[in-house]
Every structure is written in C-alpha cells, then in structure tokens.
Amino acid sequence: RLFDEVIVAVAANPQKKPLFNLSERVELARTVRADIKGVKVTGFDNLLVDCVRQHGGNVILRGLRAASDFEYEFQLAGMNRRLAPEVETVFMTPSEQEMFISASLVKEIALLGGNVADFVDARVAAAMAAKIR
C-alpha cells in the first residue's frame, strides 16, 4: 500500500545456514508472491545498498519483530546510510500473530518433525518437507 513497486531482495548471507540455497529461496519467494501486483523477487550476494542501486530503488524496507531486532537493524540502517546517503531505510512491524515467527524457528520446527503449516505458505511447507526427507 505504501509503494507502487516492491522488490523482495533475498540475500545469499554466507553467515547463515539456510535450508534452501539462494536460487531455491528466490524461486520459492517468486512462486509465493507471483499473484501480488508490483512485487518482484531477486537474489543478491553483494551489499544491500548495491542491490538497491542496481534496481533503481531509494528505500530499504525492513521488518522489526521485537525489541531485540532493533539494535541490529538500527546499526545496519546507520551503516547503509553511510554507504548510500541517497537511500532511506523504513521500518515496519508485523501483525501481532506473526511477530514471533522467524526463519530460524520455522526451520528448527521443521527439522524436528513439527508442522510449519501455520507459519509459511503451503508451497513452502511442502518444499521444506521434501528437502528434509
């Protein structure tokens, strides 16, 4: 509702150990978001501000789930501002029922045999189950 176009930028992030590789995560995101007008999905393995510039953007939209996210996100926003002063960072919060959900928690639930259907799209849940098998 705030932007005519949103680019979902999926980071490679070598410090994390995702269940899916970058191309798989990009494809899942494209599949899940295909019906939303004005949403594009891309993967990147460089600086976020470089990805923003590459796509002609001027805003980084980040989510804050809990107070514990704030310090890291604030530091990241400050660094991004130093690297790209023309790019603004905007923070949004999720709805109350989704505030506690994180990728690492969902992955842990799935790896331990739990049902993640309430936390992710059905297509993502199926892909997770197939990957874990």
mmCIF file of C-alpha atoms in Angstrom:
data_model
loop_
_atom_site.group_PDB
_atom_site.id
_atom_site.type_symbol
_atom_site.label_atom_id
_atom_site.label_comp_id
_atom_site.label_asym_id
_atom_site.label_seq_id
_atom_site.Cartn_x
_atom_site.Cartn_y
_atom_site.Cartn_z
ATOM 1 C CA ARG A 1 0.000 0.000 0.000
ATOM 2 C CA LEU A 2 2.930 2.360 0.520
ATOM 3 C CA PHE A 3 4.884 1.659 -2.666
ATOM 4 C CA ASP A 4 3.975 1.166 -6.324
ATOM 5 C CA GLU A 5 6.664 -1.472 -6.645
ATOM 6 C CA VAL A 6 8.436 -3.608 -4.053
ATOM 7 C CA ILE A 7 11.481 -5.724 -4.784
ATOM 8 C CA VAL A 8 11.916 -8.606 -2.363
ATOM 9 C CA ALA A 9 15.698 -8.941 -2.187
ATOM 10 C CA VAL A 10 16.781 -12.376 -0.967
ATOM 11 C CA ALA A 11 20.299 -12.296 0.457
ATOM 12 C CA ALA A 12 22.881 -15.026 -0.026
ATOM 13 C CA ASN A 13 24.221 -14.341 3.514
ATOM 14 C CA PRO A 14 27.074 -16.858 3.885
ATOM 15 C CA GLN A 15 26.974 -16.489 7.697
ATOM 16 C CA LYS A 16 23.634 -18.284 7.909
ATOM 17 C CA LYS A 17 22.931 -21.920 7.082
ATOM 18 C CA PRO A 18 19.633 -21.832 5.199
ATOM 19 C CA LEU A 19 17.710 -24.982 4.352
ATOM 20 C CA PHE A 20 17.497 -23.856 0.704
ATOM 21 C CA ASN A 21 20.231 -22.367 -1.461
ATOM 22 C CA LEU A 22 19.829 -18.859 -2.844
ATOM 23 C CA SER A 23 18.264 -19.841 -6.164
ATOM 24 C CA GLU A 24 15.776 -22.156 -4.411
ATOM 25 C CA ARG A 25 14.791 -19.396 -1.960
ATOM 26 C CA VAL A 26 14.364 -16.887 -4.778
ATOM 27 C CA GLU A 27 12.179 -19.319 -6.730
ATOM 28 C CA LEU A 28 10.029 -20.096 -3.667
ATOM 29 C CA ALA A 29 9.564 -16.381 -2.996
ATOM 30 C CA ARG A 30 8.638 -15.762 -6.639
ATOM 31 C CA THR A 31 6.093 -18.577 -6.527
ATOM 32 C CA VAL A 32 4.506 -17.379 -3.300
ATOM 33 C CA ARG A 33 4.409 -13.709 -4.361
ATOM 34 C CA ALA A 34 3.509 -14.229 -8.046
ATOM 35 C CA ASP A 35 -0.094 -13.087 -7.570
ATOM 36 C CA ILE A 36 0.782 -9.751 -5.961
ATOM 37 C CA LYS A 37 0.925 -6.919 -8.478
ATOM 38 C CA GLY A 38 4.039 -4.775 -8.261
ATOM 39 C CA VAL A 39 6.180 -7.316 -6.385
ATOM 40 C CA LYS A 40 9.389 -8.620 -7.907
ATOM 41 C CA VAL A 41 11.868 -11.023 -6.338
ATOM 42 C CA THR A 42 15.609 -11.037 -6.826
ATOM 43 C CA GLY A 43 18.568 -12.657 -5.161
ATOM 44 C CA PHE A 44 21.795 -10.861 -4.313
ATOM 45 C CA ASP A 45 25.222 -11.686 -2.943
ATOM 46 C CA ASN A 46 26.678 -8.205 -2.627
ATOM 47 C CA LEU A 47 25.929 -5.212 -0.408
ATOM 48 C CA LEU A 48 22.230 -4.483 0.040
ATOM 49 C CA VAL A 49 22.746 -0.843 -0.961
ATOM 50 C CA ASP A 50 24.376 -2.016 -4.195
ATOM 51 C CA CYS A 51 21.357 -4.217 -4.879
ATOM 52 C CA VAL A 52 19.056 -1.239 -4.200
ATOM 53 C CA ARG A 53 21.059 0.950 -6.595
ATOM 54 C CA GLN A 54 21.162 -1.799 -9.243
ATOM 55 C CA HIS A 55 17.350 -1.901 -9.241
ATOM 56 C CA GLY A 56 16.923 1.876 -9.137
ATOM 57 C CA GLY A 57 15.454 1.873 -5.644
ATOM 58 C CA ASN A 58 15.630 4.555 -2.999
ATOM 59 C CA VAL A 59 14.102 2.876 0.055
ATOM 60 C CA ILE A 60 15.071 -0.191 2.077
ATOM 61 C CA LEU A 61 12.047 -1.636 3.839
ATOM 62 C CA ARG A 62 12.948 -3.707 6.908
ATOM 63 C CA GLY A 63 10.830 -5.519 9.464
ATOM 64 C CA LEU A 64 11.125 -5.259 13.231
ATOM 65 C CA ARG A 65 9.596 -8.227 15.052
ATOM 66 C CA ALA A 66 10.721 -7.455 18.568
ATOM 67 C CA ALA A 67 12.821 -5.037 20.561
ATOM 68 C CA SER A 68 15.731 -7.458 20.199
ATOM 69 C CA ASP A 69 15.769 -6.763 16.430
ATOM 70 C CA PHE A 70 16.065 -3.025 16.918
ATOM 71 C CA GLU A 71 19.728 -2.687 17.877
ATOM 72 C CA TYR A 72 20.972 -4.746 14.914
ATOM 73 C CA GLU A 73 18.572 -3.081 12.458
ATOM 74 C CA PHE A 74 19.469 0.392 13.758
ATOM 75 C CA GLN A 75 23.175 -0.346 13.293
ATOM 76 C CA LEU A 76 22.542 -1.741 9.804
ATOM 77 C CA ALA A 77 20.464 1.300 8.823
ATOM 78 C CA GLY A 78 23.223 3.622 10.009
ATOM 79 C CA MET A 79 25.864 1.774 8.009
ATOM 80 C CA ASN A 80 23.639 1.705 4.919
ATOM 81 C CA ARG A 81 23.117 5.464 5.287
ATOM 82 C CA ARG A 82 26.902 5.990 5.351
ATOM 83 C CA LEU A 83 27.355 3.764 2.281
ATOM 84 C CA ALA A 84 24.385 5.186 0.363
ATOM 85 C CA PRO A 85 23.094 8.500 1.781
ATOM 86 C CA GLU A 86 20.507 8.732 -1.010
ATOM 87 C CA VAL A 87 18.769 5.554 0.204
ATOM 88 C CA GLU A 88 16.330 5.742 3.125
ATOM 89 C CA THR A 89 15.531 2.881 5.489
ATOM 90 C CA VAL A 90 11.933 2.410 6.628
ATOM 91 C CA PHE A 91 10.950 0.033 9.423
ATOM 92 C CA MET A 92 7.617 -1.735 9.729
ATOM 93 C CA THR A 93 6.263 -4.130 12.322
ATOM 94 C CA PRO A 94 4.307 -7.337 11.622
ATOM 95 C CA SER A 95 0.855 -8.141 12.910
ATOM 96 C CA GLU A 96 0.691 -9.472 16.463
ATOM 97 C CA GLN A 97 0.026 -13.047 15.346
ATOM 98 C CA GLU A 98 3.181 -13.091 13.206
ATOM 99 C CA MET A 99 5.512 -11.123 15.471
ATOM 100 C CA PHE A 100 7.169 -14.227 16.956
ATOM 101 C CA ILE A 101 7.851 -16.019 13.664
ATOM 102 C CA SER A 102 11.420 -16.200 12.380
ATOM 103 C CA ALA A 103 13.007 -18.299 9.650
ATOM 104 C CA SER A 104 15.340 -19.988 12.123
ATOM 105 C CA LEU A 105 12.465 -21.012 14.412
ATOM 106 C CA VAL A 106 10.401 -22.333 11.499
ATOM 107 C CA LYS A 107 13.403 -24.275 10.198
ATOM 108 C CA GLU A 108 14.035 -25.785 13.639
ATOM 109 C CA ILE A 109 10.399 -26.849 13.981
ATOM 110 C CA ALA A 110 10.504 -28.480 10.534
ATOM 111 C CA LEU A 111 13.825 -30.244 11.194
ATOM 112 C CA LEU A 112 12.406 -31.676 14.412
ATOM 113 C CA GLY A 113 9.350 -33.041 12.598
ATOM 114 C CA GLY A 114 6.897 -30.316 13.592
ATOM 115 C CA ASN A 115 4.126 -28.891 11.438
ATOM 116 C CA VAL A 116 5.017 -25.474 9.993
ATOM 117 C CA ALA A 117 1.794 -25.000 8.013
ATOM 118 C CA ASP A 118 0.620 -22.166 10.285
ATOM 119 C CA PHE A 119 3.838 -20.216 9.717
ATOM 120 C CA VAL A 120 4.600 -20.453 5.990
ATOM 121 C CA ASP A 121 2.755 -20.747 2.695
ATOM 122 C CA ALA A 122 1.630 -24.310 1.914
ATOM 123 C CA ARG A 123 4.041 -24.479 -1.037
ATOM 124 C CA VAL A 124 6.954 -23.538 1.216
ATOM 125 C CA ALA A 125 5.870 -26.091 3.835
ATOM 126 C CA ALA A 126 5.777 -28.793 1.126
ATOM 127 C CA ALA A 127 9.202 -27.785 -0.193
ATOM 128 C CA MET A 128 10.614 -27.870 3.340
ATOM 129 C CA ALA A 129 9.182 -31.330 3.965
ATOM 130 C CA ALA A 130 10.599 -32.610 0.668
ATOM 131 C CA LYS A 131 14.015 -31.098 1.388
ATOM 132 C CA ILE A 132 14.179 -32.592 4.886
ATOM 133 C CA ARG A 133 13.238 -36.068 3.631
#
